[in-house]
Amino acid sequence: MILTVTLNAALDITYSVPSLVPGTTHRVRKVSQRAGGKGINVARVLHQLGLPVLATGLAGGLAIDLPHSFAPLSASSRRTVTVVDGGGATLLNEPGPEVSSAEWLRFVDHFRILAREATVVVLSGSLPPGVPLDAYAALVSLVDCPTIVDASGSALSHALAARPDVVKPNADELLEVTGHRSPQAGAAALVRSGARAVVASLGPEGLVAVTESESWQLAPPAFLAGNPTGAGDACVAGIAAGLHSGASWPSLLREAVALSAAAVLHPVAGGFDPSAYEQLHATLPEARKAL
Amino acid sequence: MILTVTLNAALDITYSVPSLVPGTTHRVRKVSQRAGGKGINVARVLHQLGLPVLATGLAGGLAIDLPHSFAPLSASSRRTVTVVDGGGATLLNEPGPEVSSAEWLRFVDHFRILAREATVVVLSGSLPPGVPLDAYAALVSLVDCPTIVDASGSALSHALAARPDVVKPNADELLEVTGHRSPQAGAAALVRSGARAVVASLGPEGLVAVTESESWQLAPPAFLAGNPTGAGDACVAGIAAGLHSGASWPSLLREAVALSAAAVLHPVAGGFDPSAYEQLHATLPEARKAL
């Protein structure tokens, strides 16, 4: 099974209002909510693809609508509030709950057991307060199967020492961690720092995969109008699906680009449009070798 | 004891951000939350005054930090999200949970028993979906002690048939229900429709009390700079404290004006400044007879 790890799970609440006007009172017409956090979102895409998946991590008081085995927290998981109006989406993200060192160590033991059954392990998102900065390195070092890390800042840079199989930054995250504006140069720097491969997501320009010896590139067919929230998680799901089936780089990238694009075309963040996915998967060109 | 009724209790969440900018993502620095809803806020003021109080109503999944005996709901109580930034407060109010008729009838039975021990019953705030529009009339008719209704729109107009002892609209609520711009005329119209007395809250102009035979008026000493959220609930707490002790109209209004003003002077909504309250209570002039 594909094991996804979400250390800072969240209750994602979405409010619909006609117009968000600071300083005024709004009657919310529609409320929707569900468990979120990047690893849970990745698991949801994999589950929708019909692949065997288990979501794990640290959570307090969340109802998770997916196969899951989370370690409990005494504090409640954070909430994220998204206010959607005619002008777009406004996000309010709470900080995570304080995790005690006993809770972290209990999770590490729990993870070690779950990881034995995993074909791929996906580690996604921010670290809540109290979890050590090298948490991803610690977890990667416990795993025998391929690992993917989707993180930013110090959580990402500390992960590299454990040599994860794939890290998936976007262009901003690459710039922040490596100082390189060129994604190719930034990805190569992360490979030199320990990543076995880097898949950089570049929005409408698609994906660039860089390993020690080769580089591949694949872009979606044209500019896609839609909702880019969740495209990164769909991309990670595509990479995980590719590693799970032992795919080549070109077919892994095809899967990841088709899923990200189908997520952009889906009106609600966190899902993907299955028919757009089928069509893109069938019609995308072959990834081209860049090096 | 003073019994306060909150049929649409809420989890009040307050987020502090430097500046709320629609269409962007905000990292929330500070989160505070507690049970709210107008009747719970009234009970909190009475509790702070040291008076015997019990909060009741309908609630799902709320932790209430006051003496309380709520009837449970299968659905969760609504949330209100207040985003405070340099420019003021932005509110997002969820609709209430759907209440089944069995849940409503169970509450009525529960209320009937609690009301036997009450010296004053306070009925405050909106009705959640599923609760009959004449809910406040039904509850008032079960009570032998003085009753106060603080509601607006159809919840207020339906309450009048049961002849509550005091209703407490503000100027906007009076205008909406009676069509009168003059608070005196609006209050007199509510008395003709069944209220035994009306205490209208007029912001910086203070309070006007109107009964079938007399009218009284009392204003705070000067314009008060502060946070007016919660002043209405503090005013209702003052009226309840006055009825509880069998006070005359002048001393009831003194209590209510002193508490509202001390709530405006308190930086956090839902509390009052005790020393400002003591001083105002000692120095306010006598209410003057207006009719």
Coordinates of N, CA, C and O in Angstrom, one line a residue, chain A residues 162-228:
Chain A
A162 N 18.7 12.4 4.6 CA 18.3 10.9 4.6 C 18.2 10.4 3.2 O 17.7 9.2 3.1
R163 N 18.5 11.1 2.2 CA 18.4 10.7 0.8 C 17.1 10.2 0.4 O 16.9 9.0 -0.1
P164 N 16.0 11.0 0.5 CA 14.7 10.6 0.0 C 14.8 10.4 -1.5 O 15.6 11.0 -2.2
D165 N 13.9 9.5 -2.1 CA 14.0 9.1 -3.5 C 13.5 10.2 -4.4 O 14.1 10.5 -5.4
V166 N 12.4 11.0 -4.0 CA 12.0 12.1 -4.7 C 11.6 13.2 -3.8 O 11.0 13.0 -2.7
V167 N 12.0 14.5 -4.1 CA 11.5 15.6 -3.4 C 10.7 16.4 -4.5 O 11.1 16.5 -5.6
K168 N 9.6 17.1 -4.1 CA 8.8 17.8 -5.0 C 8.6 19.2 -4.6 O 7.5 19.6 -4.1
P169 N 9.5 20.1 -4.9 CA 9.3 21.5 -4.6 C 8.7 22.2 -5.8 O 8.7 21.7 -6.9
N170 N 8.0 23.4 -5.6 CA 7.6 24.2 -6.7 C 8.7 25.3 -6.9 O 9.8 25.2 -6.2
A171 N 8.6 26.1 -7.9 CA 9.6 27.1 -8.2 C 10.0 28.0 -7.0 O 11.2 28.2 -6.8
D172 N 9.0 28.5 -6.3 CA 9.2 29.4 -5.2 C 10.0 28.6 -4.1 O 10.9 29.2 -3.4
E173 N 9.6 27.4 -3.8 CA 10.2 26.6 -2.7 C 11.7 26.3 -3.1 O 12.6 26.3 -2.3
L174 N 11.9 26.0 -4.4 CA 13.3 25.8 -4.9 C 14.2 27.0 -4.7 O 15.3 26.9 -4.2
L175 N 13.6 28.2 -5.0 CA 14.3 29.4 -4.9 C 14.7 29.7 -3.4 O 15.8 30.0 -3.1
E176 N 13.7 29.4 -2.6 CA 13.9 29.7 -1.1 C 15.0 28.9 -0.5 O 15.8 29.3 0.2
V177 N 15.0 27.6 -0.9 CA 15.9 26.6 -0.3 C 17.3 26.7 -0.9 O 18.3 26.5 -0.3
T178 N 17.3 26.9 -2.3 CA 18.6 26.8 -3.0 C 19.2 28.1 -3.4 O 20.4 28.2 -3.7
G179 N 18.3 29.2 -3.5 CA 18.8 30.5 -4.0 C 18.8 30.5 -5.5 O 19.2 31.6 -6.1
H180 N 18.5 29.4 -6.2 CA 18.5 29.4 -7.7 C 17.2 29.8 -8.3 O 16.2 29.2 -7.9
R181 N 17.2 30.8 -9.2 CA 16.0 31.1 -9.9 C 15.7 30.1 -11.0 O 14.5 29.9 -11.4
S182 N 16.7 29.5 -11.6 CA 16.4 28.4 -12.6 C 16.1 27.1 -11.9 O 16.8 26.6 -11.1
P183 N 14.9 26.6 -12.3 CA 14.5 25.3 -11.7 C 15.5 24.2 -11.9 O 15.7 23.4 -11.0
Q184 N 16.0 24.2 -13.1 CA 17.0 23.1 -13.5 C 18.2 23.2 -12.5 O 18.6 22.2 -11.9
A185 N 18.7 24.4 -12.3 CA 19.9 24.6 -11.4 C 19.5 24.3 -10.0 O 20.3 23.7 -9.2
G186 N 18.3 24.8 -9.5 CA 17.8 24.5 -8.2 C 17.7 23.0 -7.9 O 18.1 22.5 -6.9
A187 N 17.1 22.3 -8.9 CA 16.9 20.9 -8.7 C 18.2 20.2 -8.6 O 18.4 19.3 -7.8
A188 N 19.2 20.6 -9.5 CA 20.5 20.0 -9.5 C 21.2 20.2 -8.1 O 21.8 19.3 -7.6
A189 N 20.9 21.4 -7.5 CA 21.5 21.7 -6.2 C 20.9 20.7 -5.1 O 21.6 20.2 -4.3
L190 N 19.6 20.5 -5.2 CA 19.0 19.6 -4.2 C 19.5 18.1 -4.4 O 19.7 17.4 -3.4
V191 N 19.8 17.8 -5.6 CA 20.3 16.4 -5.9 C 21.7 16.3 -5.3 O 22.1 15.4 -4.6
R192 N 22.5 17.4 -5.4 CA 23.9 17.4 -4.8 C 23.8 17.4 -3.3 O 24.6 16.8 -2.6
S193 N 22.7 17.9 -2.7 CA 22.5 17.9 -1.3 C 21.9 16.7 -0.7 O 21.8 16.5 0.5
G194 N 21.6 15.7 -1.6 CA 21.1 14.4 -1.1 C 19.9 13.8 -1.7 O 19.7 12.6 -1.6
A195 N 19.0 14.6 -2.4 CA 17.9 14.0 -3.0 C 18.3 13.1 -4.1 O 19.2 13.4 -4.9
R196 N 17.7 11.9 -4.2 CA 18.0 11.0 -5.3 C 17.4 11.5 -6.6 O 18.0 11.3 -7.7
A197 N 16.2 12.2 -6.5 CA 15.6 12.8 -7.7 C 14.8 14.0 -7.2 O 14.3 14.0 -6.0
V198 N 14.7 15.0 -8.0 CA 13.8 16.1 -7.8 C 12.8 16.2 -8.9 O 13.1 16.2 -10.0
V199 N 11.5 16.4 -8.5 CA 10.5 16.7 -9.5 C 10.0 18.1 -9.1 O 9.4 18.3 -8.1
A200 N 10.3 19.1 -9.9 CA 9.9 20.4 -9.7 C 8.7 20.7 -10.4 O 8.6 20.4 -11.6
S201 N 7.7 21.3 -9.7 CA 6.4 21.6 -10.4 C 6.4 23.1 -10.7 O 6.7 24.0 -9.9
L202 N 6.2 23.4 -12.0 CA 6.4 24.8 -12.5 C 5.1 25.4 -13.1 O 5.1 26.1 -14.1
G203 N 3.9 25.0 -12.5 CA 2.7 25.6 -12.9 C 2.4 25.2 -14.4 O 2.5 24.0 -14.7
P204 N 2.0 26.2 -15.2 CA 1.6 25.9 -16.6 C 2.8 25.3 -17.4 O 2.5 24.7 -18.4
E205 N 4.0 25.4 -16.9 CA 5.2 24.8 -17.6 C 5.4 23.4 -17.3 O 6.3 22.7 -17.8
G206 N 4.5 22.8 -16.4 CA 4.6 21.4 -16.1 C 5.6 21.0 -15.1 O 5.9 21.7 -14.2
L207 N 6.3 19.8 -15.4 CA 7.2 19.2 -14.4 C 8.6 19.0 -15.1 O 8.7 18.8 -16.2
V208 N 9.6 19.2 -14.2 CA 11.0 18.9 -14.6 C 11.4 17.9 -13.6 O 11.3 18.1 -12.4
A209 N 11.9 16.7 -14.0 CA 12.5 15.7 -13.2 C 14.0 15.7 -13.4 O 14.5 15.7 -14.5
V210 N 14.8 15.8 -12.2 CA 16.2 15.8 -12.3 C 16.8 14.7 -11.4 O 16.4 14.7 -10.2
T211 N 17.7 13.8 -12.0 CA 18.4 12.9 -11.1 C 19.9 13.2 -11.3 O 20.2 14.1 -12.0
E212 N 20.7 12.3 -10.7 CA 22.1 12.6 -10.8 C 22.6 12.5 -12.3 O 23.5 13.2 -12.7
S213 N 21.9 11.6 -13.1 CA 22.4 11.3 -14.4 C 21.5 11.8 -15.5 O 21.9 11.8 -16.7
E214 N 20.2 12.1 -15.2 CA 19.3 12.5 -16.3 C 18.3 13.5 -15.9 O 18.2 13.8 -14.7
S215 N 17.6 14.1 -16.9 CA 16.6 15.1 -16.6 C 15.5 14.9 -17.7 O 15.8 14.7 -18.9
W216 N 14.3 15.1 -17.2 CA 13.1 14.9 -18.1 C 12.2 16.1 -17.9 O 12.1 16.7 -16.8
Q217 N 11.4 16.4 -18.9 CA 10.4 17.5 -18.9 C 9.1 17.1 -19.5 O 9.1 16.5 -20.6
L218 N 8.0 17.6 -18.9 CA 6.7 17.4 -19.6 C 5.8 18.5 -19.1 O 5.6 18.7 -17.9
A219 N 5.1 19.1 -20.1 CA 4.2 20.2 -19.8 C 2.8 19.8 -20.2 O 2.6 19.0 -21.1
P220 N 1.8 20.4 -19.6 CA 0.4 20.1 -20.0 C 0.2 20.8 -21.4 O 0.9 21.6 -21.8
P221 N -0.9 20.4 -22.1 CA -1.0 20.8 -23.5 C -1.2 22.3 -23.7 O -0.7 22.9 -24.6
A222 N -1.9 23.0 -22.8 CA -2.1 24.5 -23.0 C -2.4 25.0 -21.6 O -2.5 24.3 -20.6
F223 N -2.6 26.4 -21.6 CA -3.0 27.0 -20.4 C -4.3 26.5 -19.9 O -5.3 26.4 -20.7
L224 N -4.4 26.1 -18.6 CA -5.6 25.5 -18.1 C -6.3 26.5 -17.2 O -5.6 26.9 -16.2
A225 N -7.5 26.9 -17.4 CA -8.2 27.8 -16.5 C -8.9 27.0 -15.5 O -9.5 25.9 -15.8
G226 N -8.7 27.3 -14.2 CA -9.4 26.5 -13.2 C -8.8 26.9 -11.8 O -8.4 28.0 -11.6
N227 N -8.9 25.9 -10.9 CA -8.5 26.1 -9.5 C -7.2 25.4 -9.2 O -7.2 24.2 -9.1
P228 N -6.1 26.2 -9.1 CA -4.8 25.5 -8.9 C -4.6 24.9 -7.5 O -3.6 24.1 -7.3

